[in-house]
Coordinates of C-alpha atoms in Angstrom, one line a residue:
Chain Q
X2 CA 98.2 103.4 118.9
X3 CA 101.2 103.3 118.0
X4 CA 102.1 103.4 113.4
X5 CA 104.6 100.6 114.0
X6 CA 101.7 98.0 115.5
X7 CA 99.5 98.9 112.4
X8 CA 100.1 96.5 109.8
X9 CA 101.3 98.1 106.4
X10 CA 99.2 97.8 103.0
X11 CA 100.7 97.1 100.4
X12 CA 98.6 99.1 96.9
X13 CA 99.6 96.5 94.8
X14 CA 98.8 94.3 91.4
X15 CA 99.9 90.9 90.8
X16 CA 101.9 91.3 87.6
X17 CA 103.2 94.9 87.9
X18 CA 107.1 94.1 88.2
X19 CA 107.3 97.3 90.0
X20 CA 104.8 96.0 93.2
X21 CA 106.8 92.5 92.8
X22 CA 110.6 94.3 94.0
X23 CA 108.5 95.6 96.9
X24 CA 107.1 92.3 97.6
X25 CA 110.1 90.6 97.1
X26 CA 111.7 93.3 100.5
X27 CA 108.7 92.8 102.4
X28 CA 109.1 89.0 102.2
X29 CA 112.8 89.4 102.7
X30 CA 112.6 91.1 105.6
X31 CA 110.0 89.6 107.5
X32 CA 107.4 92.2 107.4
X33 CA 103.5 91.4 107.7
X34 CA 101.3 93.4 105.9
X35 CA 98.1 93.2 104.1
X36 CA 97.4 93.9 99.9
X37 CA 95.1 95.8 98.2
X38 CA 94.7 94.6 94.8
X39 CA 94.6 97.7 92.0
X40 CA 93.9 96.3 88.8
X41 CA 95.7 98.3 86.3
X42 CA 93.1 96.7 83.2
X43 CA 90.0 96.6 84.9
X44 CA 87.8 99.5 84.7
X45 CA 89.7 101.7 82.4
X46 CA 92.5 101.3 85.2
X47 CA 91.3 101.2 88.4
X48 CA 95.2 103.4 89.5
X49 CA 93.2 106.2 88.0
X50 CA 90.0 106.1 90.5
X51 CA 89.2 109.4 92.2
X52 CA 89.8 106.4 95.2
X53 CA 93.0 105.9 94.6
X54 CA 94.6 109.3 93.8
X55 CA 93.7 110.0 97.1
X56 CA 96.6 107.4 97.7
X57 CA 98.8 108.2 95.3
X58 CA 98.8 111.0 93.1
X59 CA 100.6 108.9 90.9
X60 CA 98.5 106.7 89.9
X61 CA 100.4 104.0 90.1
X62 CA 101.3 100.9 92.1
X63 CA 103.0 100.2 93.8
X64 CA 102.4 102.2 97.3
X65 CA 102.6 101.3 100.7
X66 CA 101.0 102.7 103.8
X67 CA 103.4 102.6 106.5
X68 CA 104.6 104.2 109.8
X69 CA 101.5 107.2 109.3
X70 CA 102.8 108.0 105.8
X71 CA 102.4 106.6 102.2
X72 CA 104.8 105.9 100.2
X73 CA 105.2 105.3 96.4
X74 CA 107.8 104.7 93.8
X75 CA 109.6 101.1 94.3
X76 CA 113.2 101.6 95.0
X77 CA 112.0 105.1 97.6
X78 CA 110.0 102.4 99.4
X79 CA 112.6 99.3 99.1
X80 CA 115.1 101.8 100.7
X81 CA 113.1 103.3 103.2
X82 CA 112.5 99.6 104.5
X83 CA 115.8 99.5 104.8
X84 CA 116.7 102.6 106.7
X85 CA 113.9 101.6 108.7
X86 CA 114.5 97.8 109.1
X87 CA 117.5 97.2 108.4
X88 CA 117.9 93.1 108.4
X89 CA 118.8 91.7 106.6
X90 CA 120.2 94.3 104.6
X91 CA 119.3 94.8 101.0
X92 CA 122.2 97.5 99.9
X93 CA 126.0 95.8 100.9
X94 CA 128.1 97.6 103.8
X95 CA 130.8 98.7 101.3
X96 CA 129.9 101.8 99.4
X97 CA 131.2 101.3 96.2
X98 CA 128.8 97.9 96.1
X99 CA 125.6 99.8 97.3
X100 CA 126.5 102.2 94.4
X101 CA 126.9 99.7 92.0
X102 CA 123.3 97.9 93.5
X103 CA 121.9 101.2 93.1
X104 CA 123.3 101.9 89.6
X105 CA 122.0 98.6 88.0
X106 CA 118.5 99.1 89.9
X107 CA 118.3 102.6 88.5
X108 CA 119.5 101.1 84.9
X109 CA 116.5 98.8 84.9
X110 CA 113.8 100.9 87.1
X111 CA 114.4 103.7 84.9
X112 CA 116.4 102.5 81.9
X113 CA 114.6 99.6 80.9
X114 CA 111.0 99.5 82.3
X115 CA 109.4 102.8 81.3
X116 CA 110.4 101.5 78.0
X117 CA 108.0 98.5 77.6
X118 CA 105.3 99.5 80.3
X119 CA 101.8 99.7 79.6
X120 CA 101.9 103.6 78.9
X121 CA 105.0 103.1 76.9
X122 CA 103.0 100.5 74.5
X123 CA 99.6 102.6 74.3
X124 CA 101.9 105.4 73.3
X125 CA 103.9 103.7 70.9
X126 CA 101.0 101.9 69.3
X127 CA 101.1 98.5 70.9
X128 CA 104.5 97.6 68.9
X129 CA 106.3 94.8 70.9
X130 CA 109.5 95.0 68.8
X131 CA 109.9 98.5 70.3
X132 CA 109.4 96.8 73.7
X133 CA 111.6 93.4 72.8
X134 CA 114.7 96.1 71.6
X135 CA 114.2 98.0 75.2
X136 CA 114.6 95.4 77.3
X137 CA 117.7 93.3 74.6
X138 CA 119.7 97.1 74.9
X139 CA 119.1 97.1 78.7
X140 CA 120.0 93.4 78.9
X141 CA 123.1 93.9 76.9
X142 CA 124.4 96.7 78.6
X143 CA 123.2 94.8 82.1
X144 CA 125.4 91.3 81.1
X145 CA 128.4 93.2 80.8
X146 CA 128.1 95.3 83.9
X147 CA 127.5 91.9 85.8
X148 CA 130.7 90.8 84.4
X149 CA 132.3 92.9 86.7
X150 CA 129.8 93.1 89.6
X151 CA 128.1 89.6 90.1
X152 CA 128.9 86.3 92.1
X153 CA 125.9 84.3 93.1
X154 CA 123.9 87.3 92.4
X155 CA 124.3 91.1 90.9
X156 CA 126.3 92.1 93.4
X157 CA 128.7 89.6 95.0
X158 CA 127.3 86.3 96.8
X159 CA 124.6 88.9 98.9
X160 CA 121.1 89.7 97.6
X161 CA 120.5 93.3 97.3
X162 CA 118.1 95.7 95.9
X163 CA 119.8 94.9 92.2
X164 CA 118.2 91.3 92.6
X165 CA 114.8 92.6 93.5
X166 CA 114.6 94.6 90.3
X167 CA 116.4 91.9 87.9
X168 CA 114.3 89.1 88.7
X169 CA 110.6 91.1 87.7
X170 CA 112.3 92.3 84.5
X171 CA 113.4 89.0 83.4
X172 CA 110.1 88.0 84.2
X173 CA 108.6 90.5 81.7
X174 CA 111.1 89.8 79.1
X175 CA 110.0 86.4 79.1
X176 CA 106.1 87.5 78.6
X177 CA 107.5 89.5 75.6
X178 CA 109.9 86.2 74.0
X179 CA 112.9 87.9 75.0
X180 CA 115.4 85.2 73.3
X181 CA 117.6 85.4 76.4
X182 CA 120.5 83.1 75.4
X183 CA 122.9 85.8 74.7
X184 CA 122.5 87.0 78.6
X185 CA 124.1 83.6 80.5
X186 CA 124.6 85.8 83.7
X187 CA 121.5 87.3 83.6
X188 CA 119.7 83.8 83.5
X189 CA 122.3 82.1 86.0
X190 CA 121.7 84.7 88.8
X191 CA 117.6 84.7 87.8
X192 CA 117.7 81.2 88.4
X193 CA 119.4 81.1 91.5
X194 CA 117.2 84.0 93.0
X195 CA 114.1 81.9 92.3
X196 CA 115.2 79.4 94.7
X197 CA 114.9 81.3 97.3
X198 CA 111.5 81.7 98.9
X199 CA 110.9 85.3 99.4
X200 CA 111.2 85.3 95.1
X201 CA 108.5 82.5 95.3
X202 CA 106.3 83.9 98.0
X203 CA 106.0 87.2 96.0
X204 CA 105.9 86.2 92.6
X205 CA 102.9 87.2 90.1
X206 CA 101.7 83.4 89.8
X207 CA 101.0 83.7 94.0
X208 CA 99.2 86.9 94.8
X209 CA 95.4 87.3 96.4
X210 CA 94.6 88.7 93.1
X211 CA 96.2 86.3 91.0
X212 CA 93.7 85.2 88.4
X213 CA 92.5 81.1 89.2
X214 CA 93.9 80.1 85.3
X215 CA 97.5 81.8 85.9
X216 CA 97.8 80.4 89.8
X217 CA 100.5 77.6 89.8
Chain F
X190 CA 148.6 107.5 94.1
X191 CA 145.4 107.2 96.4
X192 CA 142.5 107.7 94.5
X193 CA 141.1 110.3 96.4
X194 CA 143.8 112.8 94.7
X195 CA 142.6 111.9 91.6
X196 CA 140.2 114.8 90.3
X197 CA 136.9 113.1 89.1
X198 CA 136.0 113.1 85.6
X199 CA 132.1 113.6 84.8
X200 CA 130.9 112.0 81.0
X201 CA 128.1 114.6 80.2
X202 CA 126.3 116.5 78.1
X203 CA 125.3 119.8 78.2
X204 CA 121.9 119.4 77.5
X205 CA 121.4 116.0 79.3
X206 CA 119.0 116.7 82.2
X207 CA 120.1 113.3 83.7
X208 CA 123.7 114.8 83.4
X209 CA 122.3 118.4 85.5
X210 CA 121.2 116.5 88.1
X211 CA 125.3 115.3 88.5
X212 CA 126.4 119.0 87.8
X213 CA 124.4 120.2 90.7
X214 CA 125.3 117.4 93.1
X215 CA 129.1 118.5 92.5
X216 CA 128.7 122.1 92.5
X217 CA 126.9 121.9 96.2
X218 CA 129.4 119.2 97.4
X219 CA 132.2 121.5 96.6
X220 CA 133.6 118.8 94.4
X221 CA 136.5 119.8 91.5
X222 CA 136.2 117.8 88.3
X223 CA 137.0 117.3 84.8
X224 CA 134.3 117.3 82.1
X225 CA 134.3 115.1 79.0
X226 CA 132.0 115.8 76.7
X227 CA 130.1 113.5 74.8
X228 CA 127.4 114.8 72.1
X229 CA 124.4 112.7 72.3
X230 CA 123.4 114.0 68.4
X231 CA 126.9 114.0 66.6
X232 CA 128.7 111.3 64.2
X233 CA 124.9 109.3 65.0
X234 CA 125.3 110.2 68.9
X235 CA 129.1 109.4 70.3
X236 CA 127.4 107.4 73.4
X237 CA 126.9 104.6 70.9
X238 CA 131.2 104.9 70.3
X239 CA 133.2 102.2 70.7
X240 CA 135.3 104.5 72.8
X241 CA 132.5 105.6 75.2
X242 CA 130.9 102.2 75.8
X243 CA 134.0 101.2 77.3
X244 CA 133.1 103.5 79.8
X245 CA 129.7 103.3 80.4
X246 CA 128.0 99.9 78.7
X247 CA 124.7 102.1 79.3
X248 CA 125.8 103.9 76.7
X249 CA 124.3 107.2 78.5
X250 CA 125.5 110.4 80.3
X251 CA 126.0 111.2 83.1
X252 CA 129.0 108.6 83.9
X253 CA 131.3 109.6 86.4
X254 CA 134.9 108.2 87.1
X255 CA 135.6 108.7 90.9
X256 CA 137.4 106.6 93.5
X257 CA 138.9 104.3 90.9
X258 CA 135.4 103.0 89.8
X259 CA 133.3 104.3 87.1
X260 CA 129.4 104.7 88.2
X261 CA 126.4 105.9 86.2
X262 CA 122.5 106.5 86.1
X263 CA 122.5 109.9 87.9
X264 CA 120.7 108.9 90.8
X265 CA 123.3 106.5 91.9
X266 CA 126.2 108.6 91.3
X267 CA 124.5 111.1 93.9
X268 CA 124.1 109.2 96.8
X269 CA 127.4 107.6 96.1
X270 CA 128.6 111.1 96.3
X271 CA 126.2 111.3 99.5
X272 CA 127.6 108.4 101.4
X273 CA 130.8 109.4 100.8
X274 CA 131.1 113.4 100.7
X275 CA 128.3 113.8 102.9
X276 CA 128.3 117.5 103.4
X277 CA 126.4 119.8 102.6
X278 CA 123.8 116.7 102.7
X279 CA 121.5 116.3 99.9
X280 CA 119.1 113.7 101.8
X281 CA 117.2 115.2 105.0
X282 CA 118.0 113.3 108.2
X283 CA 114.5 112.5 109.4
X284 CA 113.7 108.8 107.8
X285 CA 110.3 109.7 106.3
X286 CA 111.4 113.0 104.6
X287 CA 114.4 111.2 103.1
X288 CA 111.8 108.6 101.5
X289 CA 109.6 111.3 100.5
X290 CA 112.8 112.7 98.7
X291 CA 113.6 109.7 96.9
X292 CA 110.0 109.2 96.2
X293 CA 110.3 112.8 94.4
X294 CA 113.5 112.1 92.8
X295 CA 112.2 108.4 91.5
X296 CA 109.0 109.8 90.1
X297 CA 110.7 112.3 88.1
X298 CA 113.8 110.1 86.9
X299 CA 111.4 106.8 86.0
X300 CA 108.5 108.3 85.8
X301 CA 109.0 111.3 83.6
X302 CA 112.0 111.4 82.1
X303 CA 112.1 108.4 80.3
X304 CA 108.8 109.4 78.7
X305 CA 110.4 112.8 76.8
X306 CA 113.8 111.5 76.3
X307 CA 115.1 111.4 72.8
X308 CA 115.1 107.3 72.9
X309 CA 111.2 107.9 73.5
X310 CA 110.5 110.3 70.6
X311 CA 113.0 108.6 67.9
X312 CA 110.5 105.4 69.0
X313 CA 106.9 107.4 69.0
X314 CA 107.8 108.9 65.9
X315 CA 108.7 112.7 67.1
X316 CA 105.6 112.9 68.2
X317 CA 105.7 115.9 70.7
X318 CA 102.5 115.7 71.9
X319 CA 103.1 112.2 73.5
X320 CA 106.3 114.2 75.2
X321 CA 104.3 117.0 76.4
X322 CA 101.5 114.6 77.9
X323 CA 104.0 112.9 80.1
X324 CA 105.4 115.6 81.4
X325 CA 102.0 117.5 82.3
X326 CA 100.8 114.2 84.0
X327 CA 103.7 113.5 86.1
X328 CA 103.9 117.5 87.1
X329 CA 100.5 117.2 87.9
X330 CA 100.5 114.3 90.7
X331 CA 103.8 116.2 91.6
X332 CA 102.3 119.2 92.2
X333 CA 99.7 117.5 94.6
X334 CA 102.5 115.7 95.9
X335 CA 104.7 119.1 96.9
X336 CA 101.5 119.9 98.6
X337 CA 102.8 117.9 101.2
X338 CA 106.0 117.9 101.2
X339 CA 107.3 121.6 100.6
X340 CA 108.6 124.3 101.8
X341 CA 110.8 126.6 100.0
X342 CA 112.0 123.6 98.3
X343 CA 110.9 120.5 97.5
X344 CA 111.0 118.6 101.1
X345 CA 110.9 121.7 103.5
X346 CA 113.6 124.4 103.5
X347 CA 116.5 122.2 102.5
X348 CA 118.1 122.0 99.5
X349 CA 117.9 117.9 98.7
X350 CA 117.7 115.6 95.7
X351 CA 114.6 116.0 94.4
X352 CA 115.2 119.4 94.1
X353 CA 118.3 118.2 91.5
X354 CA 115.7 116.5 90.1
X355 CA 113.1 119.3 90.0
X356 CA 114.9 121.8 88.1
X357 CA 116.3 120.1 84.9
X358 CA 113.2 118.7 84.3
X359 CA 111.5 122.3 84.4
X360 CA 113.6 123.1 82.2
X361 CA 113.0 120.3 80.1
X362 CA 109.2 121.1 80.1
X363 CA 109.8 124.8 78.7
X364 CA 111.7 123.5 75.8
X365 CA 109.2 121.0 75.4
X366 CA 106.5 124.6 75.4
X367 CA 104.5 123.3 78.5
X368 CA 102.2 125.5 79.7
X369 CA 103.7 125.4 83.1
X370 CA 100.8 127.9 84.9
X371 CA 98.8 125.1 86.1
X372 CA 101.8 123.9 88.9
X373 CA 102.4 127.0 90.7
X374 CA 104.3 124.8 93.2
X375 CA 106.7 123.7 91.0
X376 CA 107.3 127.0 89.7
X377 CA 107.9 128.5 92.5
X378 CA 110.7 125.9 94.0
X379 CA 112.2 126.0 90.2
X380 CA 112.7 129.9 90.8
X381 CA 114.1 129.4 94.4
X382 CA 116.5 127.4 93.1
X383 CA 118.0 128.9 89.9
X384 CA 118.8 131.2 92.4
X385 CA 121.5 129.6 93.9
X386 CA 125.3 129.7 92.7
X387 CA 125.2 125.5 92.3
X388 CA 122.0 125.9 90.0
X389 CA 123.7 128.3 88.3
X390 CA 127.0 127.1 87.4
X391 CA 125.9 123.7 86.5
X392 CA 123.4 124.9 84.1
X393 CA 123.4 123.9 80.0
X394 CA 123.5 127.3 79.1
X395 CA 126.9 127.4 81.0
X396 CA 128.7 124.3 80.3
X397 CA 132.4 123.4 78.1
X398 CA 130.5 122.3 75.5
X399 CA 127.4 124.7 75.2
X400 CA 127.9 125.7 71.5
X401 CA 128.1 129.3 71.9
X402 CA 124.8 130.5 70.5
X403 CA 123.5 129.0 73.1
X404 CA 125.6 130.7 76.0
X405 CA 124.0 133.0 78.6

């Protein structure tokens, strides 16, 4: 049979803000595919079963089994959808914009999440402030790139991979009381990505493994 | 003037694996440049300047001012370089392998780095231990990972970006004294590569502002 009529699986849980970006493509772009929840609390971490290193060595979610391989690591697999399916596109045609989309994706995949992440917090000894001043630097930083980057959303009036990254982080800033009134652009362009239903579709609140008192 | 005449100017620091990973993409690329350097420990760290965050509101190296834009987070500012000097390529052709290169490069920029950076140990407390158990972890799904993947290098016998990746953060992980015998793997693709002239001149031991007891 052929890979492309086997439906991917998404290795995913429903508030890791890394597995929401991916949802977030998938709905974008049209794409079936199944979940199988990993809870990252339950069991001591259920990323770190002998079960699921056998999918990824990384223990972590997101991954995604798809076209005979598996692939991990959010923004690898956003952009292999891409190559692979490319509409509607998630990085703009002009290739200073899909740098930019790229460089604010990278500033908040690896600028701004490792930084107030469940490893980050065991390590640091469960302080929040530490995670609160991640995410405010990033945010700071991020509201003045935008100045020069956005329209309706990070890049121009066209989502892009940028979007699917800044809406799950704005999500966790608000879990942590982020005060985000100093970050107007940030919260215009959050707001106006949550209209759209691939945001909705995808988002933590809607998952199979959602739990029954955080459902709305 | 066109832009393109302009010689590029790459914000780094010698030390800065993040700012390697640039040094390397330029030196294979063939591309001339200017270095400014900026000292991530003197005068309380001059990316925090007033000056410097002009440039780069990430306050971070690498930054690189190309094309008449200015573009950071290394990753970015390598497949820019990519999409727009795209020979010798630093992404394999084949769709798969490319993911599995960005998956490499992802896991080692977001997954690693950020978890042994100095931003990390001011916030842990110094605590080297925490530094040397996030880079053992993440070199130990990588080594599973390269299982797969490798050949001479990190995705078959072509030089790509996860090797840029690879080798700073090797070299980050001796400094850091981590017993590095467990991943012969990655050892052996780190030795490949220091072979090569791009490795080479790109490397902190070799760079304008290497303080001299430090030159090689």
């Amino acid at each position: 049979m052929s890979t492309a009529l086997v439906k991917p699986v998404l290795y995913s849980y429903f508030r890791s803000s890394c597995s929401w970006r991916v949802r977030i493509a998938l709905a974008l772009k049209g794409i079936a595919y199944d979940q199988e929840p990993v809870n990252l609390l339950k069991d001591g971490g259920q990323q770190f079963s002998t079960e699921f290193q056998a999918v990824n060595p990384m223990q972590q979610v997101p991954a995604l089994k798809i076209d005979g391989i598996i692939l991990s690591q959010s923004l690898a697999i956003i952009q292999y959808l891409e190559e692979t399916r490319p509409n509607p596109r998630l990085l703009p045609q002009d290739l200073k914009k899909r740098a930019q989309a790229r460089m604010i994706s990278d500033h908040i995949v690896s600028g701004i999440q490792p930084l107030q992440n469940l490893t980050f917090l065991k390590q640091v000894g469960e302080k929040m402030e530490w995670a609160q001043h991640n995410i405010t630097c990033g945010f700071k930083a991020l509201e003045q790139i935008l100045q020069h980057t956005a329209g309706r959303y990070c890049i121009g009036d066209e989502v892009s991979m940028a979007d699917l990254c800044l809406v799950p982080q704005v999500h966790n800033a608000e879990r942590f009381k982020v005060d985000l009134a100093p970050y107007p652009t940030i919260t215009r362009i959050n707001k106006a990505l949550l209209e759209l239903e691939a945001f909705q579709v995808s988002h933590p609140c809607r998952q199979p493994d959602t739990p029954a008192e955080l459902r709305t």
